[in-house]
CSV table of C-alpha atoms in Angstrom, one decimal:
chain,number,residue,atom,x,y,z
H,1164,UNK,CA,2.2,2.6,-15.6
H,1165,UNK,CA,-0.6,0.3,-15.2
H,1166,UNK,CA,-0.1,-2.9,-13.1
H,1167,UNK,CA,-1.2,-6.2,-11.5
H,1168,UNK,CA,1.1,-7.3,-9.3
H,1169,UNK,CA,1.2,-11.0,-8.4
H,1170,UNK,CA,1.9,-12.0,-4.8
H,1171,UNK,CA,5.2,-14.0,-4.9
H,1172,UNK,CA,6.9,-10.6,-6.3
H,1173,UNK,CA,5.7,-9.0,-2.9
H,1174,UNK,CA,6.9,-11.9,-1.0
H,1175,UNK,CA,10.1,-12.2,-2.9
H,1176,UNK,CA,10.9,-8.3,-2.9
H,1177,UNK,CA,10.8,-8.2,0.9
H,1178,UNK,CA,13.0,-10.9,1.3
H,1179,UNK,CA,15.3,-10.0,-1.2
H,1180,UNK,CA,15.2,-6.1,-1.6
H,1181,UNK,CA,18.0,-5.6,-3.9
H,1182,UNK,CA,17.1,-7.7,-6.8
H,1183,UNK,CA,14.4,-7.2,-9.6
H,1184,UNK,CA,11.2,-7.6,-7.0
H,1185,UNK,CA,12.6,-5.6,-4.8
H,1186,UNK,CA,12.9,-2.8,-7.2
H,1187,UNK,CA,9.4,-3.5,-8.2
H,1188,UNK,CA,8.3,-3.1,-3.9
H,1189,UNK,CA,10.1,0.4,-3.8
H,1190,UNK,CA,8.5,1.3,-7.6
H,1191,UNK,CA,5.2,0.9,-5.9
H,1192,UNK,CA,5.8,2.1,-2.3
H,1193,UNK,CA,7.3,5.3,-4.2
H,1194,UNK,CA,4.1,5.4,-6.1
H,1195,UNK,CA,6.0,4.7,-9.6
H,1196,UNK,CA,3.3,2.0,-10.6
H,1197,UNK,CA,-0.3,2.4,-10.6
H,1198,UNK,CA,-1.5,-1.3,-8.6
H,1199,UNK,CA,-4.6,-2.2,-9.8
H,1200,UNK,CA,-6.1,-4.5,-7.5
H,1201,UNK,CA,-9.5,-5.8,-5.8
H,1202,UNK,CA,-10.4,-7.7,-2.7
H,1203,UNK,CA,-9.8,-11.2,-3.1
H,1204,UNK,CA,-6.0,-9.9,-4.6
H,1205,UNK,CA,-5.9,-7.2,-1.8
H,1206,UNK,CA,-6.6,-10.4,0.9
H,1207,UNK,CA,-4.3,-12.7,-0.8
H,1208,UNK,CA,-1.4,-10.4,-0.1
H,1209,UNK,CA,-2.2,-9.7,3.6
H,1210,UNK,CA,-2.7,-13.4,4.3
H,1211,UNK,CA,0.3,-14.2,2.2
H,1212,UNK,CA,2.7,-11.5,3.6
H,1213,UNK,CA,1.4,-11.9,7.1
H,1214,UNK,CA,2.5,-15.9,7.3
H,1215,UNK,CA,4.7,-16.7,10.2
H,1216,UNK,CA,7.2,-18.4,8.4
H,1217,UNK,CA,8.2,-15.1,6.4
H,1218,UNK,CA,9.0,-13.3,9.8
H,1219,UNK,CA,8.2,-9.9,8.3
H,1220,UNK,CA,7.6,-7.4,10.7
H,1221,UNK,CA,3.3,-7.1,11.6
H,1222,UNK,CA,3.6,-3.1,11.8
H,1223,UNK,CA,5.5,-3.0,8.4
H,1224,UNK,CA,3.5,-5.5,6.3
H,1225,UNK,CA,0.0,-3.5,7.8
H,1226,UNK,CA,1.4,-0.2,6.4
H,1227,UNK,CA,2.7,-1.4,3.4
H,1228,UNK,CA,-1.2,-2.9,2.7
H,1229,UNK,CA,-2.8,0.0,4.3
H,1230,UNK,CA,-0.7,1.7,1.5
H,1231,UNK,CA,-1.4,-0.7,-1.2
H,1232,UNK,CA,-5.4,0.0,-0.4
H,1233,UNK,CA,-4.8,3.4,-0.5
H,1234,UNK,CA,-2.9,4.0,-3.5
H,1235,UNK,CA,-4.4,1.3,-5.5
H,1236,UNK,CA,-7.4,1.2,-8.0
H,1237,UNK,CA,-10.0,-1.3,-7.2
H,1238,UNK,CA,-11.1,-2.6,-10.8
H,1239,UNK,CA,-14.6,-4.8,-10.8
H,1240,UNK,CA,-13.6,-8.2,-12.7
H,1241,UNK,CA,-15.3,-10.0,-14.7
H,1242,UNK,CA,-14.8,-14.2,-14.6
H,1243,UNK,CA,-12.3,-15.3,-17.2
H,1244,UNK,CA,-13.9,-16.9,-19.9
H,1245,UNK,CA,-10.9,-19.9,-20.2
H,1246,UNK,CA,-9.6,-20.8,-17.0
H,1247,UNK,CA,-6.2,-20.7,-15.7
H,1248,UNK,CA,-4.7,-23.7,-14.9
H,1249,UNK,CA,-4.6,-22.6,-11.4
H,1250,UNK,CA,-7.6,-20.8,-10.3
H,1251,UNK,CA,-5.5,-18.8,-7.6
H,1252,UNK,CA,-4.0,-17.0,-10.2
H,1253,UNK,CA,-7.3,-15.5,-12.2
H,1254,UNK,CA,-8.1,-12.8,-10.3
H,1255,UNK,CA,-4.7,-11.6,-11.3
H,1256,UNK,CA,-5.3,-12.1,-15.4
H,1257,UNK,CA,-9.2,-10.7,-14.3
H,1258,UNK,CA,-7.7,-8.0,-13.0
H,1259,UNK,CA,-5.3,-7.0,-15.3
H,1260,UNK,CA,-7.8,-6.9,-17.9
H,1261,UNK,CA,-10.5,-5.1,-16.1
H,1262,UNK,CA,-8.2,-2.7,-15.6
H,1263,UNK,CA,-6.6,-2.6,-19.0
H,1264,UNK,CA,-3.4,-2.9,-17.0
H,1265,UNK,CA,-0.2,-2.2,-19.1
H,1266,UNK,CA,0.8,-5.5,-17.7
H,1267,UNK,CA,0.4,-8.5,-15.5
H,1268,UNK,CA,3.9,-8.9,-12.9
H,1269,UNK,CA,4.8,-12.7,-11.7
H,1270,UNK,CA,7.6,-15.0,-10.8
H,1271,UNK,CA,5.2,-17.6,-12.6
H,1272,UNK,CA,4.7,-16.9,-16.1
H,1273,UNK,CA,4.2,-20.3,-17.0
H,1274,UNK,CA,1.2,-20.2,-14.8
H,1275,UNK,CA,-0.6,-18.0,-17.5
H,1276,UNK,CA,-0.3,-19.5,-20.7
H,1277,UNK,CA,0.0,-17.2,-23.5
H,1278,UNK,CA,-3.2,-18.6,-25.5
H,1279,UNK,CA,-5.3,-17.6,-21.8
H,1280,UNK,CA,-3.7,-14.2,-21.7
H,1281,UNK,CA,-6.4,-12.8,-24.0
H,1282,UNK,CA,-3.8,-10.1,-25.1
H,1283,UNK,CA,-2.5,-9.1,-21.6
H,1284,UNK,CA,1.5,-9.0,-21.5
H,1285,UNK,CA,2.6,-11.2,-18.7
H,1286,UNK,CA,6.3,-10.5,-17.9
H,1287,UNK,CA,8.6,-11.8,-14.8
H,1288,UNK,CA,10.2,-8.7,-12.8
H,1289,UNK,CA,13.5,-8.8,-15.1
H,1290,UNK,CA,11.4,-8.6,-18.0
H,1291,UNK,CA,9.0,-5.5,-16.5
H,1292,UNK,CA,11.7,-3.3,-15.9
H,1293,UNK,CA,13.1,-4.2,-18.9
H,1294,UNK,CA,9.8,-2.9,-20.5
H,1295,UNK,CA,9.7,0.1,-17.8
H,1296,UNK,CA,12.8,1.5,-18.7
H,1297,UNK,CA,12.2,1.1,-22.4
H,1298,UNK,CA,9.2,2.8,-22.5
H,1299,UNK,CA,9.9,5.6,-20.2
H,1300,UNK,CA,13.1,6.0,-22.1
H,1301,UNK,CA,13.8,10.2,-22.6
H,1302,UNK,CA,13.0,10.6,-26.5
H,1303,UNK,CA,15.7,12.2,-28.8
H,1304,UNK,CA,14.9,14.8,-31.2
């Protein structure tokens, strides 16, 4: 499945593995998801995750990234046509739709409001594997 992955489900799936984030982390370090990505989203995370007041470990966060580059498809962007209210989060939304991403991950939904989305599902980790699970349901019959 397609995705754009917002940085504060990184941040919040390494520092608390076991809930919905953290099952998002090991969905894409198992190569589950299909990260769509491009630099400024790609430097976002390494200056995010490598912030000394996460204490993650330097050697774990640089393979996890050198990972994330490898795995992941770089999408060209185009500007967004109505802004975000936080211009942090458009490359995300830019992103997502370059890519024609199945969907857009973050803790911060509000952040894209749904008459901005232009069509792209937003969903907060609960709600993604929600979705996940339905769609890759086994089919009967």
């Amino acid at each position: 499945m397609k995705v754009v992955v917002d940085t504060n489900v990184l941040v919040a799936g390494l520092l608390s593995p076991f809930g919905p984030p953290g099952e998002i982390v090991r969905m894409i370090a198992g190569g589950n998801l299909c990260l769509f990505l491009d630099a400024r989203i790609l430097t976002e995370y390494a200056d995010v995750l490598k912030r000394p007041k996460f204490r993650f470990d330097k050697d774990l966060i640089q393979i996890l990234l050198d990972q994330v580059k490898a795995d992941g498809h770089s999408v060209a962007a185009r500007p967004l046509s109505n802004r975000l209210p936080d211009a942090a989060d458009e490359s995300f939304l830019e992103v997502a739709l370059a890519g024609s991403a199945h969907c857009l991950i973050t803790g911060n939904t509000r952040h894209f409001p749904t008459s901005r989305r232009q069509g792209m599902r937003v969903l907060s980790p609960r709600e993604f594997l929600e979705y996940f699970r339905q769609k890759n349901q086994p089919r009967k019959g």
